[in-house]
Amino acid sequence: KAGVTQTPRYLIKTRGQQVTLSCSPISGHRSVSWYQQTPGQGLQFLFEYFSETQRNKGNFPGRFSGRQFSNSRSEMNVSTLELGDSALYLCASSLGRTSGFNNEQFFGPGTRLTVL
Amino acid sequence: AQSVAQPEDQVNVAEGNPLTVKCTYSVSGNPYLFWYVQYPNRGLQFLLKYITGDNLVKGSYGFEAEFKKSQTSFHLKKPSALVSDSALYFCAVRDRSGNTGKLIFGQGTTLQVKP
């Protein structure tokens, strides 16, 4: 079974631009979460989607947004990029059963975003 | 507030020796606990989880973790370390504050296994 895929793997942008990152979950998984990883702040939760609905959102400015499509694929968008947005953005998928949250999340390789 | 702490930034161990990577948690109610490993330029790989039941959980690559409620700890262990175990290890707890699968991560511990 194919794992979580993220595209692109690497991205270089300049301040003020916007960027869209894509995530394809494991087949059959309906829940997708996004995390930002930086050396200073560690792993921070961005958002979580289940069946095209945002179920939870982390403490990030409105420049960060996301969505999920009917095939469970997800995108996140960052507008008006700042230097501090440079990070590894990780996508994770899980079965997302509403009966419980004991299902582990499977992570993709991440998208390395560099803002110049 | 729910949180996870990994008190050691780095753990050094010689190959063949046992290793322990420490994790303590603070949550309301029963915790769902996870360990992940990250190799350079890679995403996180799931190692093991504790949901309920046996306090000693066995996972991938020979790793295990012991849940101790009285100490609010979930330390990761391996009887005999390998050089290839050198990586960044994260402990995480499921956010129990709502209908969510959100994970709250510790700051990570770098494990260095020397030959």
mmCIF file of C-alpha atoms in Angstrom:
data_model
loop_
_atom_site.group_PDB
_atom_site.id
_atom_site.type_symbol
_atom_site.label_atom_id
_atom_site.label_comp_id
_atom_site.label_asym_id
_atom_site.label_seq_id
_atom_site.Cartn_x
_atom_site.Cartn_y
_atom_site.Cartn_z
ATOM 1 C CA LYS A 1 0.000 0.000 0.000
ATOM 2 C CA ALA A 2 1.426 3.367 -0.993
ATOM 3 C CA GLY A 3 2.282 5.770 1.785
ATOM 4 C CA VAL A 4 1.441 9.420 2.220
ATOM 5 C CA THR A 5 2.800 11.500 -0.619
ATOM 6 C CA GLN A 6 3.527 15.206 -0.558
ATOM 7 C CA THR A 7 4.347 17.508 -3.413
ATOM 8 C CA PRO A 8 6.525 19.312 -4.026
ATOM 9 C CA ARG A 9 9.328 18.033 -1.818
ATOM 10 C CA TYR A 10 11.265 21.285 -1.946
ATOM 11 C CA LEU A 11 10.145 24.824 -2.598
ATOM 12 C CA ILE A 12 11.892 28.171 -2.621
ATOM 13 C CA LYS A 13 9.811 31.342 -2.518
ATOM 14 C CA THR A 14 10.360 34.988 -1.753
ATOM 15 C CA ARG A 15 8.637 37.100 0.848
ATOM 16 C CA GLY A 16 5.160 38.212 -0.107
ATOM 17 C CA GLN A 17 4.492 35.317 -2.434
ATOM 18 C CA GLN A 18 1.991 32.581 -1.795
ATOM 19 C CA VAL A 19 2.435 28.828 -1.897
ATOM 20 C CA THR A 20 0.246 25.740 -2.162
ATOM 21 C CA LEU A 21 1.341 22.378 -0.829
ATOM 22 C CA SER A 22 -0.351 19.114 -1.664
ATOM 23 C CA CYS A 23 -0.874 15.898 0.250
ATOM 24 C CA SER A 24 -2.291 12.562 -0.870
ATOM 25 C CA PRO A 25 -3.209 10.298 2.049
ATOM 26 C CA ILE A 26 -2.981 6.544 2.241
ATOM 27 C CA SER A 27 -5.797 4.912 0.333
ATOM 28 C CA GLY A 28 -8.818 4.524 2.600
ATOM 29 C CA HIS A 29 -7.709 7.150 5.076
ATOM 30 C CA ARG A 30 -10.196 9.962 5.497
ATOM 31 C CA SER A 31 -8.413 12.171 7.989
ATOM 32 C CA VAL A 32 -5.540 14.467 7.050
ATOM 33 C CA SER A 33 -3.563 16.648 9.424
ATOM 34 C CA TRP A 34 -0.855 19.205 8.762
ATOM 35 C CA TYR A 35 2.068 20.078 10.987
ATOM 36 C CA GLN A 36 4.842 22.647 10.761
ATOM 37 C CA GLN A 37 8.301 21.642 11.923
ATOM 38 C CA THR A 38 10.983 24.205 12.722
ATOM 39 C CA PRO A 39 14.166 23.947 14.803
ATOM 40 C CA GLY A 40 12.938 26.560 17.242
ATOM 41 C CA GLN A 41 9.286 25.653 17.690
ATOM 42 C CA GLY A 42 9.410 21.932 16.996
ATOM 43 C CA LEU A 43 6.306 20.245 15.638
ATOM 44 C CA GLN A 44 3.213 22.411 15.693
ATOM 45 C CA PHE A 45 -0.272 21.455 14.606
ATOM 46 C CA LEU A 46 -1.762 23.454 11.751
ATOM 47 C CA PHE A 47 -5.106 21.857 10.867
ATOM 48 C CA GLU A 48 -7.029 18.649 10.622
ATOM 49 C CA TYR A 49 -9.567 17.647 7.992
ATOM 50 C CA PHE A 50 -12.036 14.810 7.920
ATOM 51 C CA SER A 51 -14.488 14.216 5.098
ATOM 52 C CA GLU A 52 -13.792 17.636 3.580
ATOM 53 C CA THR A 53 -14.490 19.434 6.864
ATOM 54 C CA GLN A 54 -11.954 21.216 8.993
ATOM 55 C CA ARG A 55 -12.197 19.529 12.361
ATOM 56 C CA ASN A 56 -9.527 21.440 14.209
ATOM 57 C CA LYS A 57 -7.188 24.354 13.669
ATOM 58 C CA GLY A 58 -3.956 25.283 15.377
ATOM 59 C CA ASN A 59 -2.780 28.658 16.526
ATOM 60 C CA PHE A 60 -1.566 30.061 13.227
ATOM 61 C CA PRO A 61 -2.481 33.328 11.486
ATOM 62 C CA GLY A 62 -5.158 33.452 8.841
ATOM 63 C CA ARG A 63 -2.482 33.437 6.133
ATOM 64 C CA PHE A 64 -2.433 29.693 6.630
ATOM 65 C CA SER A 65 -5.395 27.883 5.157
ATOM 66 C CA GLY A 66 -6.262 24.456 3.917
ATOM 67 C CA ARG A 67 -8.886 22.293 2.367
ATOM 68 C CA GLN A 68 -9.706 18.694 1.681
ATOM 69 C CA PHE A 69 -11.245 17.247 -1.439
ATOM 70 C CA SER A 70 -13.784 14.480 -1.846
ATOM 71 C CA ASN A 71 -10.997 11.965 -2.576
ATOM 72 C CA SER A 72 -9.385 12.910 0.789
ATOM 73 C CA ARG A 73 -6.469 14.668 -0.874
ATOM 74 C CA SER A 74 -5.598 17.879 0.914
ATOM 75 C CA GLU A 75 -3.902 21.149 0.152
ATOM 76 C CA MET A 76 -2.597 23.867 2.360
ATOM 77 C CA ASN A 77 -1.953 27.410 1.293
ATOM 78 C CA VAL A 78 0.205 30.088 2.807
ATOM 79 C CA SER A 79 -0.295 33.612 1.517
ATOM 80 C CA THR A 80 1.986 36.620 1.908
ATOM 81 C CA LEU A 81 4.944 34.518 2.885
ATOM 82 C CA GLU A 82 7.265 35.651 5.660
ATOM 83 C CA LEU A 83 10.804 34.561 6.424
ATOM 84 C CA GLY A 84 9.532 32.776 9.525
ATOM 85 C CA ASP A 85 7.378 30.493 7.410
ATOM 86 C CA SER A 86 10.480 28.604 6.334
ATOM 87 C CA ALA A 87 9.913 25.124 7.681
ATOM 88 C CA LEU A 88 9.267 21.502 6.942
ATOM 89 C CA TYR A 89 5.542 21.026 6.426
ATOM 90 C CA LEU A 90 4.360 17.544 7.238
ATOM 91 C CA CYS A 91 1.111 15.928 6.269
ATOM 92 C CA ALA A 92 -0.281 12.940 8.161
ATOM 93 C CA SER A 93 -3.184 10.669 7.391
ATOM 94 C CA SER A 94 -5.200 8.296 9.518
ATOM 95 C CA LEU A 95 -8.368 6.286 9.308
ATOM 96 C CA GLY A 96 -10.105 8.960 11.327
ATOM 97 C CA ARG A 97 -12.869 6.827 12.724
ATOM 98 C CA THR A 98 -15.212 8.869 14.833
ATOM 99 C CA SER A 99 -15.477 6.071 17.372
ATOM 100 C CA GLY A 100 -12.086 6.914 18.775
ATOM 101 C CA PHE A 101 -8.726 8.450 18.132
ATOM 102 C CA ASN A 102 -6.430 5.572 18.851
ATOM 103 C CA ASN A 103 -5.436 5.223 15.227
ATOM 104 C CA GLU A 104 -1.873 6.205 14.559
ATOM 105 C CA GLN A 105 -1.098 8.879 12.026
ATOM 106 C CA PHE A 106 1.139 8.105 9.084
ATOM 107 C CA PHE A 107 3.353 10.916 7.955
ATOM 108 C CA GLY A 108 4.549 11.907 4.536
ATOM 109 C CA PRO A 109 8.147 12.945 3.802
ATOM 110 C CA GLY A 110 7.265 16.605 4.057
ATOM 111 C CA THR A 111 7.699 19.698 1.918
ATOM 112 C CA ARG A 112 10.728 21.798 2.723
ATOM 113 C CA LEU A 113 9.744 25.438 2.209
ATOM 114 C CA THR A 114 12.426 28.093 2.134
ATOM 115 C CA VAL A 115 11.372 31.738 2.097
ATOM 116 C CA LEU A 116 14.010 34.225 0.939
ATOM 117 C CA ALA B 1 -3.282 22.419 29.193
ATOM 118 C CA GLN B 2 -2.116 19.139 27.774
ATOM 119 C CA SER B 3 1.580 18.740 27.155
ATOM 120 C CA VAL B 4 4.442 16.359 26.610
ATOM 121 C CA ALA B 5 7.982 16.827 27.847
ATOM 122 C CA GLN B 6 11.162 15.160 26.692
ATOM 123 C CA PRO B 7 13.702 16.284 29.257
ATOM 124 C CA GLU B 8 16.802 15.333 27.274
ATOM 125 C CA ASP B 9 17.803 17.087 24.059
ATOM 126 C CA GLN B 10 20.290 14.330 23.295
ATOM 127 C CA VAL B 11 20.986 10.820 24.493
ATOM 128 C CA ASN B 12 24.305 9.135 23.774
ATOM 129 C CA VAL B 13 24.730 5.391 24.041
ATOM 130 C CA ALA B 14 27.230 2.825 22.842
ATOM 131 C CA GLU B 15 26.145 0.210 20.354
ATOM 132 C CA GLY B 16 24.953 -2.926 22.096
ATOM 133 C CA ASN B 17 24.000 -1.107 25.280
ATOM 134 C CA PRO B 18 20.392 -0.566 26.372
ATOM 135 C CA LEU B 19 18.850 2.786 25.571
ATOM 136 C CA THR B 20 16.119 4.871 27.185
ATOM 137 C CA VAL B 21 14.523 8.010 25.789
ATOM 138 C CA LYS B 22 12.392 9.736 28.385
ATOM 139 C CA CYS B 23 8.912 11.192 28.040
ATOM 140 C CA THR B 24 6.480 12.595 30.570
ATOM 141 C CA TYR B 25 2.989 13.838 29.867
ATOM 142 C CA SER B 26 0.286 16.000 31.326
ATOM 143 C CA VAL B 27 -3.269 15.343 30.182
ATOM 144 C CA SER B 28 -6.730 15.267 31.619
ATOM 145 C CA GLY B 29 -8.197 11.807 31.572
ATOM 146 C CA ASN B 30 -6.577 8.705 30.139
ATOM 147 C CA PRO B 31 -3.783 9.458 27.687
ATOM 148 C CA TYR B 32 -3.285 8.118 24.196
ATOM 149 C CA LEU B 33 0.509 8.103 23.798
ATOM 150 C CA PHE B 34 2.706 7.629 20.752
ATOM 151 C CA TRP B 35 6.363 7.432 19.818
ATOM 152 C CA TYR B 36 7.669 8.463 16.409
ATOM 153 C CA VAL B 37 11.151 8.497 14.901
ATOM 154 C CA GLN B 38 12.507 10.866 12.280
ATOM 155 C CA TYR B 39 15.557 10.218 10.151
ATOM 156 C CA PRO B 40 17.291 13.120 8.367
ATOM 157 C CA ASN B 41 15.239 14.625 5.553
ATOM 158 C CA ARG B 42 12.383 12.223 6.215
ATOM 159 C CA GLY B 43 8.934 12.376 7.706
ATOM 160 C CA LEU B 44 7.987 10.805 11.007
ATOM 161 C CA GLN B 45 7.716 7.041 11.291
ATOM 162 C CA PHE B 46 5.353 5.468 13.801
ATOM 163 C CA LEU B 47 7.044 3.238 16.397
ATOM 164 C CA LEU B 48 4.391 2.337 18.944
ATOM 165 C CA LYS B 49 1.364 3.515 20.865
ATOM 166 C CA TYR B 50 -0.342 3.087 24.200
ATOM 167 C CA ILE B 51 -4.104 3.311 24.292
ATOM 168 C CA THR B 52 -5.165 0.983 27.059
ATOM 169 C CA GLY B 53 -4.323 -2.419 28.448
ATOM 170 C CA ASP B 54 -0.851 -3.795 29.035
ATOM 171 C CA ASN B 55 1.474 -1.127 30.341
ATOM 172 C CA LEU B 56 4.409 -2.529 28.372
ATOM 173 C CA VAL B 57 3.963 -1.814 24.700
ATOM 174 C CA LYS B 58 6.115 -3.415 22.016
ATOM 175 C CA GLY B 59 6.660 -1.690 18.717
ATOM 176 C CA SER B 60 8.712 -1.622 15.558
ATOM 177 C CA TYR B 61 12.463 -2.282 15.263
ATOM 178 C CA GLY B 62 12.716 -3.852 18.741
ATOM 179 C CA PHE B 63 11.548 -0.766 20.605
ATOM 180 C CA GLU B 64 9.219 -0.886 23.562
ATOM 181 C CA ALA B 65 7.743 1.613 25.985
ATOM 182 C CA GLU B 66 6.376 1.363 29.482
ATOM 183 C CA PHE B 67 3.370 3.364 30.549
ATOM 184 C CA LYS B 68 3.544 4.393 34.191
ATOM 185 C CA LYS B 69 0.477 6.309 35.239
ATOM 186 C CA SER B 70 1.733 7.128 38.726
ATOM 187 C CA GLN B 71 4.797 8.792 37.224
ATOM 188 C CA THR B 72 2.969 10.146 34.136
ATOM 189 C CA SER B 73 5.769 8.712 32.046
ATOM 190 C CA PHE B 74 6.059 6.780 28.805
ATOM 191 C CA HIS B 75 9.764 6.116 28.301
ATOM 192 C CA LEU B 76 11.005 4.491 25.106
ATOM 193 C CA LYS B 77 13.450 1.615 25.531
ATOM 194 C CA LYS B 78 15.484 -0.866 23.563
ATOM 195 C CA PRO B 79 17.589 -3.643 25.083
ATOM 196 C CA SER B 80 20.469 -3.354 22.625
ATOM 197 C CA ALA B 81 21.084 -0.185 20.593
ATOM 198 C CA LEU B 82 22.198 -0.178 16.970
ATOM 199 C CA VAL B 83 24.103 2.555 15.158
ATOM 200 C CA SER B 84 21.173 2.695 12.745
ATOM 201 C CA ASP B 85 18.895 3.727 15.636
ATOM 202 C CA SER B 86 20.559 7.149 15.605
ATOM 203 C CA ALA B 87 17.759 9.581 14.816
ATOM 204 C CA LEU B 88 15.370 12.143 16.286
ATOM 205 C CA TYR B 89 12.661 10.686 18.520
ATOM 206 C CA PHE B 90 9.355 12.306 19.348
ATOM 207 C CA CYS B 91 6.858 11.458 22.039
ATOM 208 C CA ALA B 92 3.294 12.615 21.427
ATOM 209 C CA VAL B 93 -0.078 12.601 23.127
ATOM 210 C CA ARG B 94 -3.472 12.797 21.523
ATOM 211 C CA ASP B 95 -5.309 16.010 22.313
ATOM 212 C CA ARG B 96 -8.289 14.948 24.419
ATOM 213 C CA SER B 97 -9.899 18.376 24.507
ATOM 214 C CA GLY B 98 -12.269 17.729 21.657
ATOM 215 C CA ASN B 99 -13.327 15.575 18.767
ATOM 216 C CA THR B 100 -9.916 15.590 17.155
ATOM 217 C CA GLY B 101 -6.980 13.459 16.228
ATOM 218 C CA LYS B 102 -4.532 16.281 16.859
ATOM 219 C CA LEU B 103 -1.171 15.221 18.274
ATOM 220 C CA ILE B 104 0.775 17.276 20.776
ATOM 221 C CA PHE B 105 4.480 16.575 20.414
ATOM 222 C CA GLY B 106 7.410 16.831 22.744
ATOM 223 C CA GLN B 107 10.422 18.827 21.591
ATOM 224 C CA GLY B 108 12.263 15.734 20.451
ATOM 225 C CA THR B 109 15.335 13.848 21.625
ATOM 226 C CA THR B 110 18.314 13.148 19.407
ATOM 227 C CA LEU B 111 19.623 9.653 19.936
ATOM 228 C CA GLN B 112 23.268 9.118 19.057
ATOM 229 C CA VAL B 113 24.487 5.528 19.045
ATOM 230 C CA LYS B 114 28.251 5.196 18.741
ATOM 231 C CA PRO B 115 30.028 2.095 17.469
#
